[in-house]
Each structure stands twice: as C-alpha cells, then as structure tokens.
Coordinates of C-alpha atoms in Angstrom, one line a residue:
M184 CA -0.2 -0.4 -0.2
I185 CA 3.2 2.6 1.4
V186 CA 4.8 1.8 -2.5
A187 CA 1.2 2.3 -4.8
Q188 CA 0.7 5.4 -2.5
L189 CA 4.4 6.7 -3.2
L190 CA 4.5 5.6 -6.8
A191 CA 1.2 7.6 -7.4
A192 CA 3.0 10.8 -6.3
L193 CA 5.9 10.5 -8.4
L194 CA 6.1 12.4 -11.1
L195 CA 8.5 11.4 -14.1
D196 CA 9.4 14.4 -17.0
L197 CA 11.8 12.9 -20.2
A198 CA 13.1 15.0 -22.8
T199 CA 11.1 13.8 -25.9
D200 CA 13.3 11.2 -29.2
Q201 CA 16.2 13.8 -30.2
T202 CA 18.2 12.8 -34.0
V203 CA 21.8 14.0 -33.8
N204 CA 24.0 14.0 -36.4
I205 CA 28.0 11.7 -35.5
G206 CA 30.2 14.4 -33.9
E207 CA 27.5 16.6 -32.5
R208 CA 26.1 17.0 -29.3
V209 CA 23.3 15.7 -27.2
Q210 CA 21.6 16.1 -23.4
L211 CA 19.0 13.6 -22.4
D212 CA 16.1 15.4 -19.5
C213 CA 15.0 13.4 -16.9
R214 CA 13.3 15.7 -13.7
V215 CA 11.5 13.8 -10.5
N216 CA 8.6 15.6 -8.6
N217 CA 8.5 14.2 -5.3
G218 CA 11.7 12.1 -5.4
G219 CA 13.1 12.0 -2.2
N220 CA 16.1 9.6 -1.6
Y221 CA 15.4 7.5 -4.1
S222 CA 17.8 6.6 -6.5
V223 CA 17.5 7.6 -9.8
I224 CA 20.0 6.0 -12.6
W225 CA 20.2 5.7 -16.5
L226 CA 20.6 3.1 -18.7
H227 CA 21.8 3.0 -22.4
I228 CA 20.0 -0.1 -24.5
D229 CA 22.4 -1.0 -27.1
P230 CA 19.1 -1.9 -30.4
N231 CA 22.5 -4.6 -31.2
S232 CA 22.3 -6.0 -28.1
P233 CA 19.0 -5.1 -26.0
E234 CA 19.4 -8.1 -23.5
T235 CA 21.9 -6.2 -22.0
P236 CA 21.6 -2.4 -20.9
L237 CA 25.0 -0.9 -19.8
I238 CA 23.9 1.5 -16.7
I239 CA 25.6 5.1 -17.4
S240 CA 25.1 7.1 -14.1
N241 CA 23.2 6.6 -10.4
G242 CA 22.8 9.6 -9.0
S243 CA 26.3 12.2 -10.3
S244 CA 27.9 9.2 -10.6
L245 CA 29.0 7.9 -13.6
L246 CA 29.2 3.9 -13.5
T247 CA 30.5 4.4 -17.0
H248 CA 34.1 5.0 -17.7
N249 CA 33.8 7.2 -21.1
A250 CA 34.8 10.2 -21.0
R251 CA 31.8 11.7 -23.3
Y252 CA 29.7 11.3 -21.1
S253 CA 28.7 13.2 -18.4
V254 CA 25.9 13.7 -15.2
V255 CA 24.7 16.9 -14.3
T256 CA 22.1 16.9 -11.1
D257 CA 20.5 20.0 -9.5
T258 CA 18.8 18.5 -6.1
A259 CA 16.5 21.4 -5.6
T260 CA 14.5 20.3 -9.0
S261 CA 15.4 17.1 -8.8
E262 CA 16.7 17.2 -12.5
Y263 CA 18.9 14.2 -13.6
C264 CA 20.6 15.7 -17.2
L265 CA 23.1 13.2 -19.3
L266 CA 25.3 15.0 -21.6
I267 CA 26.8 13.1 -24.5
R268 CA 29.4 14.2 -26.4
D269 CA 31.2 13.9 -29.8
I270 CA 28.6 11.4 -30.7
H271 CA 28.9 7.7 -32.2
D272 CA 27.1 5.6 -34.1
T273 CA 27.3 3.5 -31.3
D274 CA 25.4 6.1 -29.1
E275 CA 22.3 4.9 -30.9
G276 CA 19.5 3.4 -28.6
H277 CA 16.8 4.0 -26.6
Y278 CA 18.3 6.2 -23.1
Q279 CA 16.0 5.1 -19.9
C280 CA 15.9 7.2 -16.9
Q281 CA 14.6 4.9 -13.6
V282 CA 13.7 5.8 -10.0
V283 CA 14.6 2.9 -8.1
I284 CA 12.0 2.0 -5.3
S285 CA 12.2 -0.7 -4.6
P286 CA 14.5 -4.0 -6.1
N287 CA 11.3 -4.6 -7.2
E288 CA 9.6 -1.8 -8.3
R289 CA 11.3 1.3 -11.2
I290 CA 9.2 4.6 -12.3
T291 CA 11.2 4.0 -16.1
R292 CA 11.3 6.3 -18.8
E293 CA 12.5 6.1 -22.4
V294 CA 14.3 8.3 -24.7
K295 CA 14.5 7.4 -28.0
L296 CA 18.5 8.8 -29.4
Q297 CA 18.9 8.4 -33.3
I298 CA 21.5 8.6 -35.7
C299 CA 22.0 10.6 -39.1
K300 CA 24.0 8.6 -41.5
P301 CA 25.4 8.3 -44.6
P302 CA 23.4 6.1 -46.9
V303 CA 25.6 2.8 -47.2
I304 CA 24.6 0.5 -50.5
L305 CA 24.3 -3.1 -49.1
N306 CA 26.4 -6.1 -50.5
N307 CA 23.1 -7.7 -51.8
S308 CA 22.5 -5.2 -53.9
T309 CA 23.0 -6.5 -57.9
S310 CA 26.6 -6.7 -59.4
T311 CA 28.0 -7.3 -63.4
L312 CA 25.7 -9.0 -65.7
T313 CA 26.1 -10.6 -68.1
L314 CA 23.0 -11.8 -70.2
R315 CA 21.9 -12.0 -74.1
E316 CA 19.9 -9.8 -76.4
G317 CA 16.8 -10.5 -75.9
Q318 CA 16.6 -11.6 -72.2
S319 CA 14.6 -9.6 -69.2
V320 CA 16.5 -9.0 -66.3
T321 CA 16.3 -6.7 -63.1
L322 CA 18.8 -4.4 -61.2
E323 CA 17.9 -4.5 -57.6
C324 CA 20.0 -1.2 -55.2
F325 CA 19.5 -1.0 -51.6
A326 CA 20.5 0.7 -49.0
T327 CA 20.8 1.7 -45.0
G328 CA 21.0 5.1 -43.4
Y329 CA 18.9 7.4 -42.2
P330 CA 17.1 9.1 -42.4
P331 CA 16.1 6.2 -45.0
P332 CA 18.3 7.3 -48.9
Q333 CA 15.8 7.6 -51.9
V334 CA 16.7 5.3 -54.2
S335 CA 18.0 6.4 -58.1
W336 CA 19.4 4.9 -61.5
R337 CA 21.0 7.0 -63.6
R338 CA 23.1 5.8 -66.9
E339 CA 27.0 6.5 -67.2
N340 CA 27.9 9.6 -69.0
N341 CA 23.8 10.7 -68.3
I342 CA 22.9 8.2 -71.4
P343 CA 18.8 7.6 -71.6
L344 CA 17.2 4.7 -69.7
P345 CA 16.0 1.4 -72.1
S346 CA 13.0 3.6 -70.8
G347 CA 13.7 6.8 -71.8
A348 CA 13.9 8.8 -69.1
T349 CA 17.9 9.7 -67.8
I350 CA 16.7 9.0 -63.8
Y351 CA 14.4 6.1 -61.8
R352 CA 13.7 6.7 -58.9
S353 CA 13.1 3.3 -57.3
K354 CA 15.6 0.4 -55.9
I355 CA 14.3 -2.1 -58.7
L356 CA 15.0 -1.3 -62.0
Q357 CA 13.6 -4.2 -64.3
I358 CA 14.3 -4.5 -68.6
H359 CA 11.7 -6.4 -70.0
T360 CA 13.1 -6.9 -73.4
V361 CA 16.7 -5.6 -73.6
R362 CA 19.0 -4.9 -76.4
K363 CA 22.5 -4.5 -77.4
E364 CA 22.0 -0.8 -77.0
D365 CA 20.9 -1.5 -72.9
R366 CA 25.0 -3.0 -72.6
G367 CA 26.7 -0.4 -70.6
V368 CA 27.4 0.6 -66.6
Y369 CA 24.5 1.3 -64.3
Y370 CA 24.6 3.5 -61.5
C371 CA 22.2 2.7 -58.3
V372 CA 22.6 6.1 -56.4
A373 CA 21.6 6.1 -52.7
D374 CA 21.0 9.7 -51.2
N375 CA 19.5 11.3 -48.0
G376 CA 21.1 14.1 -47.5
V377 CA 23.7 13.4 -44.8
G378 CA 27.4 13.2 -46.4
K379 CA 27.7 12.2 -49.3
A380 CA 25.1 10.6 -51.7
A381 CA 26.7 6.3 -51.7
R382 CA 27.0 5.2 -55.4
R383 CA 28.0 1.9 -56.7
S384 CA 27.6 1.0 -60.3
I385 CA 26.7 -1.9 -62.4
E386 CA 28.0 -3.4 -65.2
L387 CA 25.4 -4.3 -67.9
N388 CA 27.0 -6.9 -70.9
I389 CA 24.5 -8.2 -73.6
E390 CA 26.3 -10.7 -75.9
F391 CA 24.8 -11.0 -79.4
A392 CA 25.7 -12.1 -83.3
P393 CA 28.4 -9.5 -84.9
I394 CA 27.3 -6.7 -87.1
V395 CA 29.6 -5.6 -89.9
N396 CA 29.1 -2.1 -91.0
V397 CA 31.1 -1.1 -93.7
A398 CA 31.0 2.9 -94.7
R399 CA 32.5 2.9 -98.4
Q400 CA 31.1 -0.2 -100.5
R401 CA 33.3 0.9 -103.3
V402 CA 36.9 2.0 -103.1
G403 CA 39.3 3.2 -105.9
Q404 CA 43.2 3.3 -106.1
A405 CA 44.9 3.7 -109.3
L406 CA 48.3 1.4 -109.9
Q407 CA 51.6 1.0 -107.8
Y408 CA 49.9 3.5 -105.5
D409 CA 48.4 2.0 -101.5
A410 CA 45.1 1.9 -100.7
D411 CA 43.0 0.5 -97.4
I412 CA 39.9 -0.4 -96.7
E413 CA 37.7 -0.9 -93.5
C414 CA 34.5 -2.3 -91.5
T415 CA 33.7 -1.7 -88.4
V416 CA 32.7 -4.2 -86.4
D417 CA 30.1 -4.6 -83.1
G418 CA 29.3 -8.0 -81.2
S419 CA 29.9 -9.3 -77.6
P420 CA 31.8 -11.6 -76.7
D421 CA 34.3 -10.4 -79.1
P422 CA 34.4 -11.3 -82.3
S423 CA 37.1 -13.1 -84.6
V424 CA 37.6 -10.9 -87.6
Y425 CA 39.4 -11.6 -90.7
W426 CA 39.7 -10.6 -94.7
I427 CA 38.8 -12.5 -97.3
R428 CA 39.9 -13.4 -100.9
N429 CA 39.2 -15.5 -103.7
G430 CA 38.4 -17.7 -100.5
T431 CA 41.1 -17.5 -99.2
V432 CA 41.9 -15.9 -95.5
L433 CA 44.4 -12.7 -95.7
Q434 CA 47.3 -12.7 -93.7
S435 CA 49.7 -9.2 -93.1
N436 CA 52.8 -10.3 -95.5
N437 CA 55.0 -7.7 -98.2
K438 CA 51.2 -7.4 -99.7
Y439 CA 49.2 -6.6 -97.0
M440 CA 48.8 -4.6 -93.8
I441 CA 46.0 -6.0 -91.0
A442 CA 45.4 -3.5 -88.8
Y443 CA 42.7 -3.3 -85.6
F444 CA 41.8 -1.2 -83.9
S445 CA 39.7 -1.9 -80.6
M446 CA 37.1 1.9 -80.3
R447 CA 35.2 0.5 -76.9
A448 CA 33.8 -2.9 -75.9
G449 CA 33.0 -5.2 -78.4
H450 CA 33.5 -2.5 -81.2
S451 CA 36.5 -2.8 -83.8
S452 CA 37.3 -1.4 -86.5
A453 CA 39.6 -3.5 -88.7
V454 CA 41.9 -2.0 -91.9
L455 CA 43.5 -4.5 -94.8
R456 CA 45.8 -2.1 -96.8
I457 CA 46.6 -3.0 -100.1
T458 CA 50.3 -2.1 -100.9
K459 CA 51.7 -0.3 -104.6
V460 CA 48.4 -2.1 -106.1
Q461 CA 48.5 -4.0 -109.4
A462 CA 46.0 -5.0 -111.7
Y463 CA 45.4 -8.3 -110.5
D464 CA 44.6 -6.5 -106.4
Y465 CA 41.5 -5.2 -107.9
G466 CA 38.1 -7.2 -107.3
I467 CA 35.6 -8.1 -104.1
Y468 CA 37.4 -8.1 -100.7
L469 CA 35.5 -9.8 -97.6
C470 CA 35.5 -8.6 -94.2
K471 CA 33.8 -11.5 -92.1
A472 CA 33.2 -11.1 -88.0
S473 CA 32.5 -13.9 -85.7
N474 CA 31.6 -14.8 -82.1
K475 CA 29.4 -17.7 -80.7
L476 CA 26.3 -16.3 -81.8
G477 CA 26.7 -16.6 -85.1
A478 CA 28.8 -14.6 -88.4
S479 CA 28.0 -11.4 -90.6
T480 CA 30.0 -10.8 -94.0
G481 CA 30.6 -6.9 -95.0
T482 CA 31.2 -6.3 -98.8
I483 CA 34.0 -4.3 -100.9
E484 CA 34.6 -3.4 -104.5
F485 CA 37.7 -2.7 -105.0
F486 CA 38.7 -0.8 -108.1
V487 CA 40.5 1.2 -110.5
F488 CA 40.8 4.3 -109.6
P489 CA 41.8 6.8 -112.9
G490 CA 45.3 8.3 -111.4
I491 CA 47.5 10.7 -112.9
R492 CA 51.0 10.0 -111.7
K493 CA 52.5 7.1 -112.4
S494 CA 49.5 5.5 -113.9
A495 CA 50.4 8.0 -116.9
A496 CA 53.4 7.2 -116.6
I497 CA 53.2 3.1 -117.3
A498 CA 50.7 3.9 -119.8
A499 CA 53.2 6.1 -121.9
G500 CA 56.2 3.9 -121.2
R501 CA 58.1 5.6 -118.8
N502 CA 59.6 5.6 -115.6
S503 CA 58.6 8.8 -115.0
S504 CA 57.4 10.1 -112.0
F505 CA 55.0 13.1 -113.0
P506 CA 53.9 13.4 -116.7
V507 CA 55.1 17.1 -116.4
A508 CA 58.8 15.6 -117.2
A509 CA 57.5 13.5 -120.5
F510 CA 56.6 16.9 -122.2
L511 CA 58.8 19.8 -120.8
N512 CA 60.1 19.3 -124.6
T513 CA 56.6 19.1 -126.2
M514 CA 53.9 21.6 -127.0
M515 CA 51.9 19.6 -125.0
F516 CA 53.9 21.2 -121.6
I517 CA 52.1 24.4 -122.7
V518 CA 49.1 23.0 -122.6
L519 CA 48.8 21.8 -119.3
I520 CA 50.2 25.6 -118.2
E521 CA 46.7 26.2 -119.1
I522 CA 45.5 23.4 -117.2
A523 CA 47.3 24.3 -114.2
Q524 CA 46.3 27.7 -113.9
Q525 CA 42.7 27.0 -114.7
I526 CA 43.5 24.4 -111.8
A527 CA 44.5 27.5 -109.2
H528 CA 41.3 29.2 -109.7
M529 CA 39.2 26.0 -108.8
W530 CA 41.1 25.7 -105.3
C531 CA 41.0 29.5 -104.5
I532 CA 37.3 30.0 -105.3
K533 CA 35.1 29.1 -102.7
A534 CA 34.8 24.4 -102.6
S535 CA 30.5 25.4 -103.6
N536 CA 32.0 26.8 -106.4
R537 CA 34.8 24.2 -107.4
L538 CA 32.3 21.4 -109.5
Q539 CA 30.8 24.0 -111.9
A540 CA 34.8 25.5 -112.1
I541 CA 36.0 21.9 -113.2
S542 CA 33.0 22.3 -116.6
H543 CA 35.5 25.1 -117.7
L544 CA 38.1 22.9 -118.0
S545 CA 36.3 21.3 -121.2
D546 CA 37.3 25.1 -123.4
F547 CA 41.5 23.3 -123.3
C548 CA 40.7 19.5 -123.7
D549 CA 38.8 19.7 -126.6
S550 CA 42.1 18.9 -128.9
S551 CA 44.4 17.0 -126.3
L552 CA 44.1 12.9 -124.8
M553 CA 45.7 14.1 -122.1
C554 CA 44.1 16.5 -121.2
G555 CA 40.6 15.1 -121.0
A556 CA 42.4 11.8 -118.7
L557 CA 42.9 15.1 -116.7
K558 CA 39.8 16.4 -116.7
T559 CA 38.6 13.2 -116.3
S560 CA 40.5 12.3 -113.3
W561 CA 40.3 15.4 -111.3
E562 CA 36.0 15.6 -111.7
T563 CA 36.5 11.9 -109.9
I564 CA 38.8 13.1 -107.5
V565 CA 36.4 15.6 -106.2
N566 CA 33.7 13.9 -106.5
S567 CA 35.2 11.6 -104.3
G568 CA 37.0 13.9 -101.9
L569 CA 39.4 16.8 -101.2
R570 CA 42.4 15.0 -99.8
M571 CA 43.9 14.4 -103.9
I572 CA 42.8 17.8 -105.1
T573 CA 45.6 19.1 -102.2
F574 CA 48.2 16.7 -103.5
K575 CA 48.2 17.6 -107.0
V576 CA 47.0 21.2 -106.8
N577 CA 50.1 21.7 -104.7
F578 CA 52.4 19.3 -106.8
L579 CA 51.4 21.8 -109.7
L580 CA 52.1 24.4 -107.7
S581 CA 55.1 24.2 -105.8
K582 CA 56.6 22.9 -109.9
M583 CA 55.4 25.0 -111.4
N584 CA 55.6 27.6 -109.4
F585 CA 53.8 30.3 -111.7
V586 CA 50.5 31.3 -109.4
T587 CA 49.3 31.9 -105.9
C588 CA 46.1 32.5 -104.9
E589 CA 47.1 36.1 -104.2
N590 CA 47.3 36.8 -107.7
V591 CA 44.9 34.3 -109.6

C-alpha cells in the first residue's frame, strides 16, 4: 500500500526523442518530482544487444568509464541531465531514466536517440551481369542510412535509360527485353542528405551476334599506290575479324598490312592496306566477323581509279614519276600550263563552286587526249573528296611555280 502511494506521488518528466548527427552533442533531461531520496539511474539499451543494457550513472556518479559521458544534477529541482559529447554511431538506441523505489519497483521513462547516418549500399544489391539480347533483367539496389535514403538509377554519361528517362527513382530497375544498346554501366545512387550520396556501378553486358558495317562499299585506287579498305564490327563477346579474298583468308605480309583498332568494348575497326596496287589486286574483298552467337560479312569492291601520276607514266611507256617531265620539251607542256592555271583558279574560289569550275576545263581539252584524261581524273577526285585535290594542286604549283591565290 505504501509503495503504491509513492508511485502515484512521483512524477517523472523526460525529453522527447532526438535525432543528431555524428560528432555533435546531445543533452537528455530527466526530472523527478517528489523523488525524495530515491536513486535515479541512466541506462543505455543498444538495439543490437537489448538484453544487456549499460548502466551509465547512479545519481551524480558515473558508472561507466567513458570521457564523452557526464551527468549534471540539481538536487533542488531533482533534475538529472545526461550529456553525451562527440556522438558516435554506437550511441544510437534507447536511454532510460529510472527511479528505483525498491529492488522490484521502478518508475521508468524512455527516450530514443537516433543518429543521422550517411547512406550505405548493401552487398546484396545487383553486381555485374551478363545476358543475351532479348532476355529480361532486374537490377536491385538496397541501402541503409538515416533518414532512410532515396534510391535512383542512371546510366554512365547520362545516356537515357531503356525507358527513355535519364533518372529512375526506385530500388528496382526492370528491363523486360534487353537490346544491345542497353549494354554499359548503370549507377545505383542512394542519397538522404547526410554526407555524400552513395553510388555503386553495375555493368550490364549484353551478348549478341556480330554486325559488320562498311562505310565505303566501293574503294578506288590507281596502280602503284597503297590503298586502305575498312570495316567496323560490333559484337559481344568480342568477335574474331578477318579479311577474305577469293576464298582465302588474308594474312599480314609484304602485300597486305592488317590492323585492328578497339574503339570501345565490343566495337572495333579493321583496316586492310594493299601496298603498291597491281592489276590483279582489283576485285571483291570480304570483311567477316564471328563469335559464338553467329557471323556477319561485309563486302567491299576495290576498283581501278583513274590516276594521274604513275598510271599515266606507265601508259606512256616511260619511267618518269610525273607526266610533266615527259612533256617538258613538247608543245603539250603549254597545254598543261593552261590547265594548271585553271586548277589554281578552282582551288582559290569557294568550295561550293569547284565542281562548276571543273566544267570550264573543257575549253582547254577539245584536242588533247591527255588533257581529257586529266579532266576526267579531277572530276572523279572532287566527287570522292578533296584530299587528292590538295596533293595534286600543291604539286603543280610547287613544280611550275607560276601562280598563287594572291595573283589568281
């Protein structure tokens, strides 16, 4: 009867639950009204071991050897304040303020101390995956921290996700039918505003049969020049790539130089160089790629290109490296001078008018077979690119040394 009256007379006030960051300090207040001479103790209940609470203090006396703890008491107001400095994550849990009436009778109030923790991505999240094109896949990302972190997905270099969005907020990212374009690095990002966001990269490897692409399906070159033909290959696993001519797989030797360049995972370029082109080199070349999922072939036609330099010298039965030398002592040299001037004019005017300017060469080519060949050659060169124009015009101007763009 006496114990019941005492319990009814005692009033115990305690602070509300608190949330703090690591490294901060916290004060937990406990006030006992009509407590008399009863003992007041503080306990810490660790959520990881609730069956063994830690007794921190009894009255104003610390019972645990931890310099971060201190107790401030005021006997006049019966206040017992627990101070914790330099908060650690191990300080998280429930704290109890107890008034001990008897060995079996206590008044207890409890406060929860929550520690803000930066996000951590758990190891049971998805790691690197390899699957075939057309399959479905589920990417999972689980994270802890307080407050509970928000999880989002994105791709490397902000490449759109398979859904078309750049960011998807969820713990789970599902792709129902994967395509080869979906391969690459995916980022799982967990953020709760505490510290830095956590990020984990997940590489998604998609296996598919090779695809051979040929940018230039017809490649021309004159006799005695070197020529390059090229194909690009996409495939996973990385395919084997080889060149075929007349049913024979070509190897690097004095005639052929073969090089492979890896642009990125599963994507490469194969270049076949044909040195000192001969008449028998013209024809069909195959670029073939294969892996365990299939094979693909690209076809390139290598054809004779009407050249100016060595092909003209060979046709004339001479060993000269440039036809100008063969006609220095003939009247044809005068015609070439006129043609060179017109070429200089063409080179100096705007690029949009070069093709139109080429037609003016016909005024100088009515009676000259060599001039006609030059005109045809230049038309072909301009249509296929300006690289050869740069060489030939610079050669003419440097050898003849008679005109510049300033005096054209």
